[in-house]
Amino acid sequence: DIKPSTRVGISPRDTRAKMPVCGVPDNLYVGRQYTSVGDLRSMLKEASAAKFDFVVVDLFKRPDTIPSDGKYTLQPSTVSDLALDSKTWSSAVIGNLSDWIQMETPAQQSYGLQALEQELSWASHLGVYGIVLPPPTSQCELYAAALSRIGLSSICTTQLMVRIPLLRQEDGVEVDGWNSWNQLRLLCDQNPRLQVCLEFSADLPETDQELMRWLGEPVRSVIIPSDAFLTNKQGFPVLSKRHKAFLMQLFRNKVQVILQGLPENVKETETEKYLHYVARLFQSRPAPTAQETFEQPYHDYLQAPLQPLQDNLESQTYETFEKDPVKYVQYEEAIHRCLQDKLAAGKKQLVAMVVGAGRGPLVVAVRSAAVRAGADVKIWAVEKNPNAVVTLRHRCVVEDWRNVEVIEKDMRFWDAPRKADLIVSELLGSFADNELSPECLDGAQRFLEPDGACIPSKYTSFLTPVTTHKLWNDVKNYNDLAHFETAYVVKFHQAFYPTSQIEKCFEFSHPNWELTSNDRYAQIEFTSEVDALVHGFAGYFHCELYAGLSVSINPESYSEGMFSWFPIYFPLRTPVNLKSGQKLTSHWWRCSNDRKVWYEWAVTAPTPQPIHNPGGRSYSVGK
């Protein structure tokens, strides 16, 4: 069941006086990075007076040379853990590990491994809120191995963030930070404890796609160096349009901001200019719409798709769907147009069959449309859920539904006394047919007039590749194959789509007089527009109701304001690493037997993978 979580609103910056880096996730938290560590208490007092929430400091002094015996001796910059009490260490300090640590030669490896192990141990001993690891180089295999053995093991329990510059120079060549991060996280088996501290650069990657890629990654903090700022005509620091737009996108993922390279030993007002600018950007975000407020608790939360044929829905689920401000307006208008067409064709008394009537929203839509069209309509409200039937019968009495007859039957097996002119249903799932709308309507259409209509009349599923580090790790955490062979309903949030292609998968039309098979197969090819790691596929639907009216969660034709459906997520057991311009070939099957319907999916290019969910062994929808 969907369990909404509690979210807390944004607090104005000027009301904050403390430095709680572990605070409310919807607030903005800004830290200041210092280049040298003197009196840490005085530093914290200064930062707090300037309304920074935390400080970022180098925890260690840099050794002059590698000693002849090759042994590393720890040199903490704060001398002792007594510099602060444990509460302050854990709530107001993020520590940098030494950025000189290299592991490209055997000598560097031995010395660097000692340094990394001792520094992680000391930082963990201090209990700092977070540890910032040095950035990886292009040859990061030894670094990744050391991290996997030490940092990502049980030895260190503190939050780990690896510093990743958006762009950097390596041996005179410009290196894209995302590729460095991708190599490191793949070598570390995409460990969810390894997060990103993303460092802005004065110059940004050429394309917006290269920036937006980071929205699907576990970016915990953003470093903005002072040289990334421009100075406006009034002499205040500002970011360029692209820097600003990218930061506003990252705010959606609740990142912390670290200001680096601010002038030291100057008046507080000089440093506050940078902080106030970032705070104003954060507060300039538009207020969330009603739909965004509704969706927020479900961001990146795996949910099992409903199985209304197999299970009876609960009252809370019905209530949630009935609040949709768009769907039933569209349905009523579609029904109205259909009734007008029937009247124009000379029909007198009409019969409408609402199949899967639930608690009655479609019954209300039919009744309202009939009044508007001036049509005499008899309505059969067919519902198999005995609990929903109680509500339907109650509404018949208290709302005077004289033209409504409630039928407590499964629509596939009820024998209607006469044929209907119209069948209305809302049996769609996130992937169009995944709640068995085709099977249900095929069973009900035997009581539809030859010139009868179905609303909806056609629906199509769509797919696109998705990068979603968080969701893939959530599936991985189940530690079994079955969860990688299951489809999930998800409100994607921390996600990136490496191609603008959203391709058609399966299509169904009603009525289906030939009763052709509802099994399907599709081969779909995508071309990546940027280097990316694909964790699976996002699925959508577009549904044609009647006469040009539709409801859709396909981003290309989305019904604005509608929240009855979230997309569906098909994970991949092994994520696919793609280069810009490389093709991704996928295969999709909709299969069935007497008891169930299931999907199978596979990738065959750039490298073949096993077919997911063969025979419906892990995931299916019961008939």
Coordinates of C-alpha atoms in Angstrom, one line a residue:
D1 CA 0.0 0.0 0.0
I2 CA 1.1 3.6 -0.6
K3 CA 2.1 5.2 2.7
P4 CA 2.6 9.0 2.3
S5 CA 5.5 10.3 4.4
T6 CA 5.5 13.6 6.3
R7 CA 7.3 16.5 4.7
V8 CA 8.2 19.8 6.3
G9 CA 8.1 23.1 4.6
I10 CA 10.9 25.5 3.8
S11 CA 12.1 27.8 6.5
P12 CA 13.3 31.3 5.6
R13 CA 17.0 31.6 5.8
D14 CA 17.1 34.7 8.0
T15 CA 15.3 32.8 10.8
R16 CA 18.1 30.2 11.1
A17 CA 20.6 30.7 13.9
K18 CA 22.0 27.2 14.3
M19 CA 24.1 24.9 12.1
P20 CA 22.2 21.6 11.9
V21 CA 23.6 19.8 8.8
C22 CA 21.3 16.9 9.6
G23 CA 18.2 19.0 9.6
V24 CA 15.0 19.1 7.7
P25 CA 15.6 17.8 4.1
D26 CA 13.4 20.5 2.5
N27 CA 15.5 23.3 3.9
L28 CA 18.6 24.7 2.2
Y29 CA 21.9 24.0 4.0
V30 CA 24.9 26.0 3.0
G31 CA 28.5 25.3 4.3
R32 CA 31.7 27.2 4.0
Q33 CA 35.0 25.5 3.0
Y34 CA 38.1 26.8 4.7
T35 CA 41.5 26.5 3.2
S36 CA 43.4 26.3 6.6
V37 CA 42.4 25.0 10.0
G38 CA 43.4 27.1 13.0
D39 CA 41.1 27.5 16.0
L40 CA 38.2 25.3 14.9
R41 CA 35.9 26.7 17.6
S42 CA 36.5 30.3 16.4
M43 CA 36.0 29.2 12.8
L44 CA 32.6 27.7 13.6
K45 CA 31.6 30.8 15.6
E46 CA 32.6 33.0 12.6
A47 CA 30.7 30.7 10.2
S48 CA 27.6 30.6 12.4
A49 CA 27.6 34.4 12.7
A50 CA 27.6 34.7 8.9
K51 CA 24.6 32.2 8.9
F52 CA 26.4 29.3 7.4
D53 CA 25.1 25.9 8.5
F54 CA 28.3 24.0 8.6
V55 CA 32.0 24.1 7.7
V56 CA 34.1 22.0 5.5
V57 CA 37.8 21.6 6.6
D58 CA 40.8 19.6 5.7
L59 CA 41.2 17.0 8.4
F60 CA 44.9 16.3 7.7
K61 CA 48.2 18.0 7.1
R62 CA 50.1 17.3 3.9
P63 CA 53.3 15.3 4.3
D64 CA 56.4 16.8 2.7
T65 CA 57.6 13.6 1.0
I66 CA 57.0 9.8 1.1
P67 CA 59.5 8.6 3.9
S68 CA 62.2 6.1 3.0
D69 CA 60.5 3.4 5.0
G70 CA 57.2 4.0 3.1
K71 CA 55.2 4.2 6.3
Y72 CA 52.5 6.9 6.6
T73 CA 52.2 8.8 9.8
L74 CA 48.8 10.4 10.5
Q75 CA 49.0 14.2 11.0
P76 CA 45.5 15.5 11.9
S77 CA 45.0 19.2 11.3
T78 CA 43.1 19.6 14.6
V79 CA 45.7 17.7 16.7
S80 CA 43.0 16.0 18.8
D81 CA 39.3 15.1 18.8
L82 CA 39.0 17.3 21.9
A83 CA 38.9 20.4 19.6
L84 CA 35.1 20.0 19.6
D85 CA 32.5 18.0 21.4
S86 CA 31.0 15.0 19.6
K87 CA 27.6 16.7 18.9
T88 CA 29.4 19.6 17.0
W89 CA 31.6 17.2 15.1
S90 CA 28.6 15.2 13.9
S91 CA 26.3 18.1 13.1
A92 CA 28.5 21.0 11.9
V93 CA 31.7 19.6 10.3
I94 CA 32.3 17.8 7.0
G95 CA 35.9 16.6 6.6
N96 CA 38.1 16.5 3.5
L97 CA 40.5 13.6 3.2
S98 CA 43.9 14.5 1.7
D99 CA 43.7 15.3 -2.0
W100 CA 47.3 14.3 -2.6
I101 CA 46.5 10.6 -2.2
Q102 CA 47.5 8.8 -5.4
M103 CA 47.7 5.1 -6.3
E104 CA 49.0 5.0 -9.8
T105 CA 52.4 3.4 -9.0
P106 CA 53.3 0.6 -6.5
A107 CA 55.0 3.0 -4.1
Q108 CA 52.0 5.4 -4.3
Q109 CA 49.6 2.5 -3.8
S110 CA 51.3 1.3 -0.6
Y111 CA 51.6 4.8 0.9
G112 CA 48.2 6.0 -0.3
L113 CA 46.5 2.9 1.0
Q114 CA 47.9 3.4 4.4
A115 CA 46.9 7.1 4.3
L116 CA 43.4 6.3 3.1
E117 CA 42.9 3.7 5.8
Q118 CA 44.2 5.8 8.6
E119 CA 42.4 9.0 7.5
L120 CA 39.1 7.2 7.1
S121 CA 39.6 5.6 10.6
W122 CA 40.3 9.0 12.1
A123 CA 37.4 10.8 10.4
S124 CA 35.1 8.0 11.5
H125 CA 36.5 8.3 15.0
L126 CA 35.7 12.0 15.0
G127 CA 32.1 11.3 14.0
V128 CA 32.0 14.0 11.4
Y129 CA 28.8 14.3 9.5
G130 CA 30.3 13.5 6.1
I131 CA 33.7 12.7 4.5
V132 CA 34.7 14.2 1.2
L133 CA 37.0 11.8 -0.7
P134 CA 39.5 13.0 -3.3
P135 CA 38.5 12.9 -6.9
P136 CA 39.4 9.8 -9.0
T137 CA 41.8 10.0 -11.9
S138 CA 41.1 8.3 -15.3
Q139 CA 43.1 5.3 -14.0
C140 CA 41.1 4.7 -10.8
E141 CA 41.2 0.9 -10.4
L142 CA 43.5 0.9 -7.4
Y143 CA 41.6 3.7 -5.8
A144 CA 38.3 1.9 -6.3
A145 CA 39.8 -1.3 -4.9
A146 CA 41.0 0.6 -1.8
L147 CA 37.6 2.3 -1.3
S148 CA 35.8 -1.0 -1.6
R149 CA 38.1 -2.7 0.9
I150 CA 38.2 0.1 3.4
G151 CA 35.8 3.0 2.9
L152 CA 32.8 1.0 1.8
S153 CA 33.2 -1.8 4.3
S154 CA 32.0 -1.9 7.9
I155 CA 35.2 -0.2 9.0
C156 CA 33.8 3.2 8.1
T157 CA 30.2 4.0 8.9
T158 CA 30.3 7.8 8.0
Q159 CA 28.6 9.2 4.9
L160 CA 31.1 9.1 2.0
M161 CA 31.1 11.7 -0.8
V162 CA 33.6 11.6 -3.6
R163 CA 34.5 15.0 -5.0
I164 CA 33.8 15.1 -8.7
P165 CA 34.7 18.3 -10.7
L166 CA 32.3 18.8 -13.6
L167 CA 35.3 19.4 -15.8
R168 CA 39.0 19.1 -15.0
Q169 CA 42.4 18.9 -16.8
E170 CA 44.4 15.7 -16.7
D171 CA 47.7 15.7 -18.5
G172 CA 46.6 18.7 -20.5
V173 CA 43.4 17.0 -21.6
E174 CA 39.9 18.1 -20.5
V175 CA 38.2 15.2 -18.6
D176 CA 34.5 15.0 -18.2
G177 CA 33.7 14.4 -14.5
W178 CA 30.7 12.1 -15.1
N179 CA 32.9 9.5 -16.9
S180 CA 35.3 9.5 -14.0
W181 CA 32.4 9.1 -11.6
N182 CA 30.8 6.4 -13.7
Q183 CA 34.0 4.3 -13.8
L184 CA 34.6 4.6 -10.1
R185 CA 31.0 3.7 -9.1
L186 CA 31.0 0.7 -11.5
L187 CA 34.2 -0.6 -10.0
C188 CA 32.7 -0.1 -6.6
D189 CA 29.6 -2.2 -7.6
Q190 CA 27.4 0.9 -7.5
N191 CA 27.6 0.9 -3.7
P192 CA 24.7 3.1 -2.4
R193 CA 27.0 4.5 0.4
L194 CA 29.2 6.2 -2.2
Q195 CA 27.7 9.6 -3.0
V196 CA 28.8 12.6 -5.0
C197 CA 30.1 16.0 -4.0
L198 CA 29.8 17.8 -7.3
E199 CA 32.2 20.6 -7.9
F200 CA 31.2 23.4 -10.2
S201 CA 33.7 24.8 -12.6
A202 CA 33.9 28.2 -14.3
D203 CA 33.3 26.5 -17.6
L204 CA 30.5 23.9 -18.0
P205 CA 30.1 20.9 -20.3
E206 CA 29.0 21.9 -23.7
T207 CA 25.5 20.4 -23.7
D208 CA 22.7 20.6 -21.2
Q209 CA 22.2 16.8 -21.5
E210 CA 25.7 16.4 -20.0
L211 CA 24.6 18.5 -17.0
M212 CA 21.2 17.0 -16.6
R213 CA 22.8 13.6 -16.4
W214 CA 23.7 14.4 -12.8
L215 CA 20.0 14.5 -11.9
G216 CA 20.0 10.7 -12.0
E217 CA 23.1 10.4 -9.8
P218 CA 23.4 10.4 -5.9
V219 CA 24.6 14.0 -5.7
R220 CA 24.6 14.9 -2.0
S221 CA 26.5 18.2 -2.0
V222 CA 27.5 20.8 -4.5
I223 CA 30.8 22.8 -4.3
I224 CA 30.6 26.3 -5.8
P225 CA 34.0 27.9 -5.9
S226 CA 34.2 31.7 -5.9
D227 CA 35.7 31.7 -9.4
A228 CA 32.5 30.2 -10.7
F229 CA 30.7 33.5 -9.8
L230 CA 30.5 36.6 -12.0
T231 CA 30.2 40.1 -10.7
N232 CA 27.1 42.1 -11.8
K233 CA 26.9 45.8 -12.3
Q234 CA 26.1 46.4 -8.7
G235 CA 29.2 44.6 -7.6
F236 CA 27.5 41.5 -6.3
P237 CA 28.4 37.9 -7.1
V238 CA 26.0 36.1 -9.4
L239 CA 26.1 32.8 -11.4
S240 CA 25.8 32.6 -15.2
K241 CA 22.4 31.6 -16.6
R242 CA 23.5 28.0 -17.2
H243 CA 25.1 27.7 -13.7
K244 CA 22.0 29.1 -12.1
A245 CA 19.6 26.9 -14.1
F246 CA 21.6 23.8 -13.2
L247 CA 21.8 24.6 -9.5
M248 CA 18.0 25.2 -9.5
Q249 CA 17.6 21.7 -10.9
L250 CA 19.9 20.2 -8.3
F251 CA 17.8 22.0 -5.5
R252 CA 15.0 19.6 -6.5
N253 CA 17.2 16.7 -5.2
K254 CA 17.8 18.4 -1.9
V255 CA 21.5 19.0 -2.3
Q256 CA 23.7 20.9 0.3
V257 CA 25.8 23.8 -1.0
I258 CA 29.4 24.3 -0.1
L259 CA 30.9 27.7 -0.9
Q260 CA 34.7 27.4 -1.6
G261 CA 37.4 30.0 -2.0
L262 CA 35.6 32.9 -0.3
P263 CA 37.8 35.8 0.8
E264 CA 39.1 35.3 4.4
N265 CA 39.9 37.8 7.0
V266 CA 37.4 40.3 5.6
K267 CA 34.1 41.7 6.9
E268 CA 31.3 39.2 7.3
T269 CA 29.2 41.1 4.8
E270 CA 31.6 40.2 2.0
T271 CA 31.2 36.5 2.5
E272 CA 27.5 36.8 3.2
K273 CA 26.9 38.2 -0.3
Y274 CA 27.7 34.8 -1.8
L275 CA 25.5 33.0 0.8
H276 CA 22.6 35.4 0.3
Y277 CA 22.7 35.0 -3.4
V278 CA 22.4 31.2 -3.1
A279 CA 19.7 31.5 -0.5
R280 CA 17.7 33.9 -2.8
L281 CA 17.9 31.4 -5.6
F282 CA 16.6 28.7 -3.4
Q283 CA 13.7 30.8 -2.2
S284 CA 12.9 31.9 -5.7
R285 CA 11.7 28.4 -6.7
P286 CA 8.0 28.4 -7.6
A287 CA 5.7 27.2 -4.9
P288 CA 4.7 23.5 -5.5
T289 CA 1.5 22.9 -7.3
A290 CA -1.3 20.8 -5.8
Q291 CA -0.1 17.9 -8.0
E292 CA 3.5 18.3 -6.9
T293 CA 2.5 18.4 -3.3
F294 CA 0.5 15.2 -3.7
E295 CA 3.3 13.4 -5.6
Q296 CA 6.2 14.5 -3.3
P297 CA 5.9 11.6 -0.8
Y298 CA 6.1 9.1 -3.6
H299 CA 9.3 10.4 -5.2
D300 CA 11.5 7.4 -6.1
Y301 CA 9.5 5.0 -4.1
L302 CA 9.0 1.5 -5.5
Q303 CA 5.4 0.3 -5.4
A304 CA 3.9 -2.9 -6.7
P305 CA 1.3 -2.3 -9.4
L306 CA -2.3 -2.9 -8.5
Q307 CA -3.9 -6.2 -9.4
P308 CA -7.6 -5.2 -9.3
L309 CA -8.7 -8.5 -10.9
Q310 CA -6.9 -10.6 -8.3
D311 CA -7.3 -8.3 -5.3
N312 CA -10.1 -6.0 -4.1
L313 CA -9.0 -2.4 -3.8
E314 CA -9.3 -0.6 -0.5
S315 CA -11.4 2.5 0.2
Q316 CA -8.3 4.7 0.5
T317 CA -7.1 3.7 -3.0
Y318 CA -10.5 4.5 -4.5
E319 CA -10.5 7.8 -2.7
T320 CA -7.1 8.8 -4.0
F321 CA -8.0 8.1 -7.7
E322 CA -11.4 9.9 -7.3
K323 CA -9.6 13.1 -6.4
D324 CA -8.0 13.3 -9.9
P325 CA -9.0 16.7 -11.3
V326 CA -8.5 15.8 -14.9
K327 CA -9.4 12.2 -15.7
Y328 CA -13.1 12.3 -15.0
V329 CA -13.5 15.6 -16.7
Q330 CA -12.1 14.0 -19.9
Y331 CA -14.2 10.9 -19.4
E332 CA -17.4 12.9 -19.1
E333 CA -16.7 15.0 -22.2
A334 CA -15.9 11.8 -24.2
I335 CA -19.1 10.1 -23.0
H336 CA -21.0 13.3 -23.9
R337 CA -19.7 13.3 -27.4
C338 CA -20.5 9.6 -27.8
L339 CA -24.1 10.0 -26.6
Q340 CA -24.5 12.9 -29.0
D341 CA -23.4 10.7 -31.8
K342 CA -25.8 8.0 -30.8
L343 CA -28.7 10.4 -30.6
A344 CA -27.8 11.8 -34.0
A345 CA -27.9 8.3 -35.4
G346 CA -31.5 7.9 -34.3
K347 CA -31.0 6.0 -31.0
K348 CA -33.7 6.7 -28.4
Q349 CA -33.2 4.8 -25.2
L350 CA -29.5 4.0 -24.6
V351 CA -27.8 1.5 -22.4
A352 CA -24.3 2.3 -20.9
M353 CA -22.4 -0.4 -19.1
V354 CA -19.8 0.8 -16.6
V355 CA -17.5 -2.1 -16.0
G356 CA -15.3 -2.0 -12.9
A357 CA -17.5 0.8 -11.5
G358 CA -15.6 1.0 -8.2
R359 CA -17.3 3.6 -5.9
G360 CA -19.0 5.3 -8.8
P361 CA -17.0 8.1 -10.3
L362 CA -17.7 6.9 -13.9
V363 CA -21.3 6.4 -13.1
V364 CA -21.4 10.1 -12.1
A365 CA -19.7 11.0 -15.4
V366 CA -22.2 9.0 -17.5
R367 CA -25.2 10.6 -15.6
S368 CA -23.8 14.1 -16.0
A369 CA -23.0 13.5 -19.7
A370 CA -26.5 12.2 -20.3
V371 CA -28.1 15.2 -18.7
R372 CA -26.0 17.5 -20.9
A373 CA -26.8 15.5 -24.0
G374 CA -30.5 15.2 -23.2
A375 CA -30.2 11.4 -23.5
D376 CA -32.3 8.8 -21.8
V377 CA -29.6 6.3 -20.5
K378 CA -30.0 3.2 -18.5
I379 CA -26.7 2.5 -16.6
W380 CA -25.4 -0.9 -15.5
A381 CA -22.7 -0.5 -12.8
V382 CA -20.8 -3.8 -12.9
E383 CA -18.4 -4.3 -9.9
K384 CA -17.0 -7.5 -8.4
N385 CA -15.6 -5.9 -5.2
P386 CA -18.4 -6.5 -2.6
N387 CA -17.1 -3.6 -0.5
A388 CA -17.4 -1.2 -3.3
V389 CA -20.8 -2.5 -4.2
V390 CA -22.0 -1.4 -0.7
T391 CA -21.0 2.1 -1.6
L392 CA -22.6 2.0 -5.0
R393 CA -26.0 0.8 -3.6
H394 CA -25.8 3.5 -0.9
R395 CA -25.2 6.2 -3.5
C396 CA -28.1 4.9 -5.6
V397 CA -30.4 5.7 -2.6
V398 CA -29.0 8.9 -1.2
E399 CA -28.1 10.4 -4.6
D400 CA -31.3 9.2 -6.3
W401 CA -29.6 7.2 -9.1
R402 CA -32.9 5.9 -10.5
N403 CA -31.4 5.0 -13.8
V404 CA -28.6 2.9 -12.3
E405 CA -28.6 -0.8 -11.6
V406 CA -25.8 -2.2 -9.6
I407 CA -24.5 -5.6 -10.7
E408 CA -22.3 -7.5 -8.2
K409 CA -20.5 -9.6 -10.8
D410 CA -17.1 -10.0 -12.6
M411 CA -17.7 -8.2 -15.9
R412 CA -16.2 -11.2 -17.8
F413 CA -18.8 -13.6 -16.6
W414 CA -22.0 -11.6 -16.2
D415 CA -24.9 -12.3 -18.6
A416 CA -26.5 -9.0 -19.4
P417 CA -30.3 -8.9 -20.2
R418 CA -29.6 -7.0 -23.4
K419 CA -26.8 -5.4 -25.3
A420 CA -25.3 -2.1 -24.4
D421 CA -24.6 0.9 -26.7
L422 CA -21.6 2.0 -24.7
I423 CA -19.0 0.3 -22.4
V424 CA -17.1 2.6 -20.1
S425 CA -14.1 1.5 -18.0
E426 CA -11.0 2.8 -16.2
L427 CA -9.0 -0.4 -16.1
L428 CA -5.7 1.0 -17.3
G429 CA -2.5 0.6 -15.5
S430 CA 0.7 2.6 -15.7
F431 CA 1.8 0.6 -18.8
A432 CA -1.7 0.7 -20.3
D433 CA -2.5 -3.0 -20.3
N434 CA -0.7 -4.1 -17.2
E435 CA -4.0 -4.3 -15.1
L436 CA -5.5 -6.6 -17.8
S437 CA -7.8 -4.1 -19.5
P438 CA -7.7 -6.1 -22.8
E439 CA -8.8 -9.3 -21.1
C440 CA -11.6 -7.6 -19.2
L441 CA -13.0 -5.7 -22.1
D442 CA -12.8 -8.7 -24.4
G443 CA -14.9 -10.6 -22.0
A444 CA -17.5 -7.8 -21.6
Q445 CA -17.8 -6.9 -25.3
R446 CA -20.1 -9.8 -26.1
F447 CA -22.9 -7.7 -24.7
L448 CA -22.0 -4.7 -26.8
E449 CA -24.2 -3.7 -29.8
P450 CA -22.6 -4.2 -33.2
D451 CA -22.5 -0.4 -33.6
G452 CA -21.6 0.1 -29.9
A453 CA -18.6 2.1 -28.6
C454 CA -16.0 1.5 -26.0
I455 CA -14.5 4.3 -23.9
P456 CA -11.5 4.1 -24.0
S457 CA -11.3 3.0 -27.6
K458 CA -7.5 2.6 -27.9
Y459 CA -4.4 2.6 -25.6
T460 CA -0.7 2.4 -26.3
S461 CA 2.3 1.7 -24.1
F462 CA 5.6 3.6 -24.5
L463 CA 9.1 3.1 -23.3
T464 CA 12.3 5.1 -22.8
P465 CA 15.7 4.2 -21.1
V466 CA 16.3 5.7 -17.7
T467 CA 19.2 6.4 -15.4
T468 CA 18.2 6.0 -11.8
H469 CA 21.0 5.1 -9.4
K470 CA 18.7 5.2 -6.4
L471 CA 15.9 3.0 -7.7
W472 CA 18.3 0.4 -9.1
N473 CA 20.0 0.2 -5.7
D474 CA 16.7 -0.1 -4.0
V475 CA 15.9 -3.1 -6.1
K476 CA 19.4 -4.5 -5.6
N477 CA 19.0 -4.3 -1.8
Y478 CA 16.4 -7.1 -1.9
N479 CA 19.3 -9.3 -2.8
D480 CA 17.5 -11.7 -5.1
L481 CA 16.8 -12.2 -8.8
A482 CA 13.0 -11.9 -8.5
H483 CA 13.0 -8.2 -7.7
F484 CA 15.1 -7.4 -10.8
E485 CA 12.4 -9.3 -12.8
T486 CA 9.5 -7.2 -11.4
A487 CA 7.9 -4.1 -12.8
Y488 CA 7.3 -1.2 -10.3
V489 CA 5.0 1.8 -10.3
V490 CA 7.3 4.8 -9.5
K491 CA 7.1 8.6 -9.5
F492 CA 10.6 9.1 -11.0
H493 CA 12.4 12.1 -9.4
Q494 CA 16.1 11.6 -9.2
A495 CA 16.3 10.3 -12.7
F496 CA 17.8 11.1 -16.1
Y497 CA 16.7 10.1 -19.6
P498 CA 19.7 9.7 -22.0
T499 CA 17.6 10.0 -25.1
S500 CA 14.6 12.1 -26.1
Q501 CA 13.1 9.0 -27.8
I502 CA 9.9 7.7 -26.2
E503 CA 9.0 4.7 -28.4
K504 CA 5.7 2.9 -28.9
C505 CA 5.5 -0.7 -27.5
F506 CA 2.1 -2.4 -27.4
E507 CA -1.3 -1.2 -28.7
F508 CA -4.9 -2.4 -28.0
S509 CA -8.2 -1.3 -29.6
H510 CA -11.8 -1.8 -28.5
P511 CA -14.1 -3.3 -29.4
N512 CA -11.9 -6.2 -30.5
W513 CA -14.5 -8.0 -32.5
E514 CA -12.0 -10.6 -34.0
L515 CA -10.9 -11.4 -30.4
T516 CA -7.3 -11.5 -31.6
S517 CA -4.7 -12.6 -29.1
N518 CA -3.6 -10.1 -26.6
D519 CA -0.1 -11.5 -26.5
R520 CA 2.4 -9.1 -28.1
Y521 CA 6.1 -8.7 -29.1
A522 CA 8.1 -5.6 -29.9
Q523 CA 11.7 -4.8 -30.7
I524 CA 12.6 -1.2 -29.8
E525 CA 15.9 0.6 -30.6
F526 CA 17.1 3.7 -28.9
T527 CA 20.1 6.0 -29.6
S528 CA 21.8 7.5 -26.6
E529 CA 22.4 11.3 -26.9
V530 CA 25.1 11.4 -24.3
D531 CA 27.4 9.0 -22.4
A532 CA 25.1 7.3 -19.9
L533 CA 24.5 4.3 -17.7
V534 CA 21.0 2.8 -18.2
H535 CA 19.4 1.2 -15.1
G536 CA 16.2 0.1 -16.9
F537 CA 13.2 1.5 -18.7
A538 CA 10.5 4.0 -17.8
G539 CA 7.1 3.0 -19.2
Y540 CA 4.0 5.2 -19.9
F541 CA 0.7 5.1 -21.8
H542 CA -1.4 7.2 -24.1
C543 CA -5.2 6.4 -24.1
E544 CA -7.7 7.6 -26.7
L545 CA -11.1 7.9 -25.0
Y546 CA -13.4 9.0 -27.9
A547 CA -13.4 11.5 -30.7
G548 CA -10.0 13.0 -30.1
L549 CA -10.2 13.1 -26.3
S550 CA -7.5 11.4 -24.4
V551 CA -5.7 10.9 -21.1
S552 CA -2.0 10.3 -21.1
I553 CA 1.1 10.0 -18.9
N554 CA 3.4 9.9 -21.9
P555 CA 5.6 13.0 -21.4
E556 CA 5.0 13.9 -25.1
S557 CA 1.2 14.1 -24.7
Y558 CA 0.9 14.4 -20.9
S559 CA -2.5 15.3 -19.4
E560 CA -1.5 18.3 -17.3
G561 CA -2.6 18.0 -13.7
M562 CA -3.6 14.3 -13.8
F563 CA -2.1 12.2 -11.0
S564 CA -4.1 8.9 -11.1
W565 CA -1.1 7.1 -12.7
F566 CA 2.7 7.2 -12.1
P567 CA 5.0 5.7 -14.7
I568 CA 6.2 2.1 -14.5
Y569 CA 9.9 1.0 -14.0
F570 CA 11.4 -2.1 -15.6
P571 CA 14.8 -2.7 -14.0
L572 CA 17.8 -4.3 -15.7
R573 CA 19.8 -6.9 -13.7
T574 CA 23.0 -5.4 -15.2
P575 CA 23.0 -1.7 -16.1
V576 CA 24.1 -0.9 -19.7
N577 CA 27.0 1.5 -20.2
L578 CA 26.4 3.6 -23.4
K579 CA 28.5 6.0 -25.3
S580 CA 26.9 9.0 -27.0
G581 CA 25.5 7.9 -30.3
Q582 CA 25.5 4.2 -29.3
K583 CA 22.3 2.1 -30.0
L584 CA 20.4 0.2 -27.3
T585 CA 18.3 -2.6 -28.6
S586 CA 15.5 -4.0 -26.4
H587 CA 12.9 -6.7 -26.8
W588 CA 9.5 -6.9 -25.1
W589 CA 7.0 -9.7 -24.8
R590 CA 3.4 -9.7 -23.3
C591 CA 2.6 -13.3 -22.6
S592 CA -0.3 -15.2 -21.1
N593 CA -1.8 -18.5 -20.1
D594 CA -5.1 -19.5 -18.5
R595 CA -4.1 -18.2 -15.1
K596 CA -1.9 -15.1 -15.6
V597 CA -0.4 -12.4 -17.8
W598 CA 3.3 -11.4 -17.6
Y599 CA 6.0 -9.4 -19.3
E600 CA 9.4 -10.5 -20.4
W601 CA 12.2 -8.1 -21.5
A602 CA 15.8 -8.2 -22.7
V603 CA 18.6 -6.1 -24.1
T604 CA 20.6 -7.5 -27.0
A605 CA 22.8 -4.5 -28.0
P606 CA 25.3 -3.2 -27.2
T607 CA 25.8 -6.5 -25.4
P608 CA 23.3 -9.3 -24.9
Q609 CA 21.7 -9.9 -21.5
P610 CA 19.5 -12.7 -20.2
I611 CA 15.8 -12.4 -20.8
H612 CA 14.1 -11.0 -17.7
N613 CA 11.1 -12.9 -16.1
P614 CA 10.9 -15.9 -18.5
G615 CA 7.6 -17.7 -18.1
G616 CA 6.5 -15.1 -15.5
R617 CA 8.7 -16.8 -12.9
S618 CA 9.1 -13.7 -10.8
Y619 CA 6.3 -11.3 -11.7
S620 CA 2.8 -11.8 -13.2
V621 CA -0.7 -10.4 -13.1
G622 CA -3.3 -12.9 -12.0
K623 CA -6.5 -13.3 -14.1

